[in-house]
Short mmCIF file of C-alpha atoms in Angstrom, two decimals:
data_model
loop_
_atom_site.label_atom_id
_atom_site.label_comp_id
_atom_site.label_asym_id
_atom_site.label_seq_id
_atom_site.Cartn_x
_atom_site.Cartn_y
_atom_site.Cartn_z
CA UNK A 1 0.53 -0.40 -0.11
CA UNK A 2 1.06 2.76 -0.95
CA UNK A 3 1.92 5.93 1.28
CA UNK A 4 -0.35 8.87 -1.51
CA UNK A 5 -3.75 8.19 -2.18
CA UNK A 6 -5.85 9.73 -4.88
CA UNK A 7 -9.56 10.03 -5.12
CA UNK A 8 -10.84 11.04 -8.28
CA UNK A 9 -13.93 10.73 -10.61
CA UNK A 10 -13.86 9.59 -13.36
CA UNK A 11 -11.40 9.83 -15.89
CA UNK A 12 -13.49 10.67 -19.07
CA UNK A 13 -15.80 13.30 -17.65
CA UNK A 14 -13.70 15.20 -14.43
CA UNK A 15 -11.56 18.12 -15.92
CA UNK A 16 -10.58 19.39 -11.81
CA UNK A 17 -10.15 14.64 -10.78
CA UNK A 18 -6.98 15.28 -14.19
CA UNK A 19 -5.68 18.12 -12.71
CA UNK A 20 -4.70 17.01 -9.18
CA UNK A 21 -3.48 13.69 -10.62
CA UNK A 22 -1.57 15.41 -12.69
CA UNK A 23 0.00 17.31 -9.51
CA UNK A 24 0.42 14.08 -8.03
CA UNK A 25 2.42 12.45 -11.24
CA UNK A 26 4.46 14.99 -11.74
CA UNK A 27 5.50 14.66 -8.33
CA UNK A 28 6.79 11.48 -8.96
CA UNK A 29 4.88 10.21 -6.31
CA UNK A 30 3.97 6.43 -5.78
CA UNK A 31 0.16 6.01 -5.40
CA UNK A 32 -3.08 4.35 -4.64
CA UNK A 33 -6.24 5.55 -6.56
CA UNK A 34 -9.79 5.19 -6.28
CA UNK A 35 -11.92 6.12 -8.81
CA UNK A 36 -15.24 6.37 -7.61
CA UNK A 37 -17.88 7.19 -10.50
CA UNK A 38 -20.08 10.09 -10.59
CA UNK A 39 -23.58 11.26 -11.05
CA UNK A 40 -24.16 7.43 -9.71
CA UNK A 41 -26.74 7.38 -6.28
CA UNK A 42 -24.65 6.62 -4.52
CA UNK A 43 -21.70 8.99 -5.49
CA UNK A 44 -22.09 12.04 -3.19
CA UNK A 45 -21.77 9.35 -0.17
CA UNK A 46 -18.09 7.46 -1.27
CA UNK A 47 -17.43 10.79 -1.92
CA UNK A 48 -17.67 12.01 0.91
CA UNK A 49 -15.85 9.34 2.88
CA UNK A 50 -12.26 10.52 1.75
CA UNK A 51 -12.61 14.63 0.44
CA UNK A 52 -14.15 16.36 3.20
CA UNK A 53 -15.55 19.52 0.73
CA UNK A 54 -17.46 15.87 -0.26
CA UNK A 55 -15.68 16.75 -3.52
CA UNK A 56 -12.34 15.22 -5.99
CA UNK A 57 -10.38 14.73 -6.26
CA UNK A 58 -8.25 14.47 -2.84
CA UNK A 59 -4.82 13.64 -1.63
CA UNK A 60 -4.85 11.56 0.69
CA UNK A 61 -1.32 11.40 2.86
CA UNK A 62 -0.61 10.44 6.33
CA UNK A 63 -4.26 10.91 7.73
CA UNK A 64 -4.54 14.95 6.03
CA UNK A 65 -6.77 14.67 3.51
CA UNK A 66 -5.55 17.00 0.82
CA UNK A 67 -8.65 18.51 -1.65
CA UNK A 68 -9.16 21.17 -4.43
CA UNK A 69 -6.16 20.93 -7.72
CA UNK A 70 -3.84 23.93 -6.78
CA UNK A 71 -4.57 23.00 -2.52
CA UNK A 72 -2.89 19.45 -3.76
CA UNK A 73 -0.42 21.07 -6.07
CA UNK A 74 1.36 23.71 -3.41
CA UNK A 75 1.68 21.03 -0.63
CA UNK A 76 3.18 18.80 -3.38
CA UNK A 77 5.44 21.76 -3.68
CA UNK A 78 6.13 22.22 0.27
CA UNK A 79 7.12 18.28 -0.04
CA UNK A 80 9.26 18.00 -3.48
CA UNK A 81 10.15 21.45 -4.44
CA UNK A 82 13.21 20.01 -6.68
CA UNK A 83 10.83 18.32 -9.05
CA UNK A 84 9.33 21.61 -10.44
CA UNK A 85 6.20 22.16 -10.08
CA UNK A 86 6.49 25.50 -10.04
CA UNK A 87 8.79 27.79 -12.42
CA UNK A 88 12.80 27.96 -10.17
CA UNK A 89 12.84 32.15 -11.03
CA UNK A 90 9.74 33.81 -8.64
CA UNK A 91 8.69 35.65 -11.51
CA UNK A 92 7.46 33.02 -13.55
CA UNK A 93 6.13 31.64 -10.07
CA UNK A 94 4.47 34.69 -10.20
CA UNK A 95 3.01 33.65 -13.10
CA UNK A 96 2.13 30.35 -13.42
CA UNK A 97 -0.06 30.91 -9.87
CA UNK A 98 -1.59 33.29 -11.67
CA UNK A 99 -2.77 32.28 -14.90
CA UNK A 100 -3.65 28.52 -12.79
CA UNK A 101 -5.70 30.98 -10.75
CA UNK A 102 -7.38 32.63 -13.44
CA UNK A 103 -8.52 28.49 -14.82
CA UNK A 104 -8.79 28.31 -11.59
CA UNK A 105 -11.77 30.92 -10.81
CA UNK A 106 -12.63 31.27 -14.55
CA UNK A 107 -13.74 30.78 -18.50
CA UNK A 108 -16.98 29.71 -17.48
CA UNK A 109 -18.35 29.63 -20.84
CA UNK A 110 -15.71 27.12 -22.70
CA UNK A 111 -16.89 24.34 -19.32
CA UNK A 112 -20.74 24.59 -19.33
CA UNK A 113 -20.36 24.65 -23.16
CA UNK A 114 -18.25 22.47 -23.49
CA UNK A 115 -18.27 19.34 -20.74
CA UNK A 116 -14.95 17.03 -20.98
CA UNK A 117 -15.69 14.15 -22.64
CA UNK A 118 -11.98 12.71 -24.28
CA UNK A 119 -13.83 9.72 -25.30
CA UNK A 120 -16.42 11.70 -28.22
CA UNK A 121 -15.30 13.88 -30.94
CA UNK A 122 -18.31 16.97 -31.38
CA UNK A 123 -16.51 18.85 -34.05
CA UNK A 124 -18.46 22.77 -34.41
CA UNK A 125 -20.95 22.18 -31.04
CA UNK A 126 -20.17 24.74 -28.36
CA UNK A 127 -18.51 27.56 -29.73
CA UNK A 128 -21.08 30.59 -28.88
CA UNK A 129 -19.65 34.01 -28.14
CA UNK A 130 -18.47 33.77 -24.64
CA UNK A 131 -17.50 30.31 -25.65
CA UNK A 132 -14.77 32.19 -28.18
CA UNK A 133 -13.68 34.70 -26.67
CA UNK A 134 -12.53 32.67 -23.34
CA UNK A 135 -10.18 30.20 -25.91
CA UNK A 136 -9.42 33.86 -26.80
CA UNK A 137 -8.28 34.42 -23.83
CA UNK A 138 -7.15 30.87 -22.45
CA UNK A 139 -4.55 31.31 -25.59
CA UNK A 140 -3.28 34.78 -25.79
CA UNK A 141 -2.60 33.31 -22.03
CA UNK A 142 -0.48 30.51 -23.52
CA UNK A 143 1.57 32.48 -26.20
CA UNK A 144 2.10 35.31 -23.85
CA UNK A 145 4.22 32.51 -20.99
CA UNK A 146 5.64 30.83 -23.51
CA UNK A 147 7.03 33.56 -25.24
CA UNK A 148 8.36 35.37 -21.85
CA UNK A 149 9.03 32.15 -20.29
CA UNK A 150 9.53 28.91 -21.43
CA UNK A 151 12.83 30.25 -23.65
CA UNK A 152 14.57 31.56 -20.15
CA UNK A 153 14.90 28.10 -18.83
CA UNK A 154 17.15 25.07 -19.72
CA UNK A 155 14.50 22.51 -20.08
CA UNK A 156 12.04 23.44 -23.11
CA UNK A 157 9.98 20.72 -24.22
CA UNK A 158 6.89 23.12 -26.01
CA UNK A 159 5.00 23.74 -21.98
CA UNK A 160 3.84 27.65 -20.74
CA UNK A 161 7.19 26.98 -18.56
CA UNK A 162 9.91 25.40 -19.84
CA UNK A 163 8.98 21.64 -18.26
CA UNK A 164 5.49 19.77 -17.87
CA UNK A 165 4.36 21.77 -14.37
CA UNK A 166 1.36 22.96 -12.15
CA UNK A 167 0.19 24.97 -15.21
CA UNK A 168 0.02 23.10 -17.51
CA UNK A 169 -1.80 20.32 -15.28
CA UNK A 170 -4.57 23.30 -14.79
CA UNK A 171 -4.82 23.54 -18.98
CA UNK A 172 -4.49 19.88 -19.01
CA UNK A 173 -9.12 19.88 -19.64
CA UNK A 174 -8.71 22.66 -21.89
CA UNK A 175 -7.22 20.95 -24.29
CA UNK A 176 -8.74 17.38 -24.19
CA UNK A 177 -11.74 19.77 -24.61
CA UNK A 178 -9.94 22.17 -27.49
CA UNK A 179 -9.37 17.98 -29.64
CA UNK A 180 -12.90 16.49 -28.44
CA UNK A 181 -14.66 19.64 -29.86
CA UNK A 182 -12.25 21.27 -32.99
CA UNK A 183 -11.49 23.66 -32.00
CA UNK A 184 -9.17 25.78 -35.27
CA UNK A 185 -6.58 27.02 -32.95
CA UNK A 186 -2.99 28.79 -33.97
CA UNK A 187 -0.16 26.91 -34.87
CA UNK A 188 1.82 28.14 -30.86
CA UNK A 189 -1.77 26.96 -29.39
CA UNK A 190 -1.93 24.27 -31.80
CA UNK A 191 1.18 22.81 -30.84
CA UNK A 192 1.44 23.54 -27.31
CA UNK A 193 -1.86 21.15 -27.32
CA UNK A 194 0.54 18.45 -28.75
CA UNK A 195 2.97 18.77 -26.06
CA UNK A 196 0.82 18.18 -23.67
CA UNK A 197 -1.44 15.48 -25.04
CA UNK A 198 2.20 13.28 -26.06
CA UNK A 199 3.61 13.80 -21.93
CA UNK A 200 2.99 10.71 -20.60
CA UNK A 201 0.76 10.68 -17.81
CA UNK A 202 -1.37 12.50 -20.05
CA UNK A 203 -1.39 9.51 -22.42
CA UNK A 204 -1.89 7.40 -19.29
CA UNK A 205 -4.93 9.36 -18.08
CA UNK A 206 -6.24 9.28 -21.54
CA UNK A 207 -5.38 5.19 -22.16
CA UNK A 208 -7.34 4.45 -18.71
CA UNK A 209 -9.93 7.54 -19.86
CA UNK A 210 -10.47 5.52 -22.87
CA UNK A 211 -11.58 2.18 -22.11
CA UNK A 212 -13.95 3.56 -18.76
CA UNK A 213 -17.21 1.44 -18.49
CA UNK A 214 -19.04 4.63 -17.67
CA UNK A 215 -21.65 7.33 -19.16
CA UNK A 216 -22.72 10.13 -18.34
CA UNK A 217 -25.65 10.90 -20.41
CA UNK A 218 -25.23 15.34 -19.72
CA UNK A 219 -21.94 14.84 -20.55
CA UNK A 220 -22.85 13.60 -24.07
CA UNK A 221 -24.50 15.39 -26.57
CA UNK A 222 -26.55 14.62 -28.72
#
């Protein structure tokens, strides 16, 4: 039994679970995984067994429950600062935390109009004016990060701050949405999405999502 346990929802649909799970993968920590199928009569009771907030993901460690993806990132950064969840320079860290917080609290039109569904393909659906504005803001953030910060570090694998980190984990579900809904992107944003989807942890998650047995009808757009 591992020292850490990550409790998550369905990998096909749960964007916040993906974020928290990626934080732990980036940290290089061995962990056990509990998947709670969402949108079922027993779901809330099952989540409450592990999560004080009644939400997922939650990281369990030595009797401590850490819920919310950003809190998980900060806790793991405290435990293992050497793995680089946040960039090394103070300016880059501040910027990474700012865009992660904006992702955490913003972009409601994108969330509502293009729910995460990794297995599906809905090209052209969900493109409301509000969604388009959210997409333009997100891709401008990506371009700005790549221009200002990525080249400043020794390791540049095509991610927002060079190496894959917490900020990339926060935007990873957006990348899956862009693929599902066939969003047309500029060359730079498309290259970033390709880098994220090619990361080994993302490939592992996506493969598991594609083989899950559960369906949530409200996310299966007709």
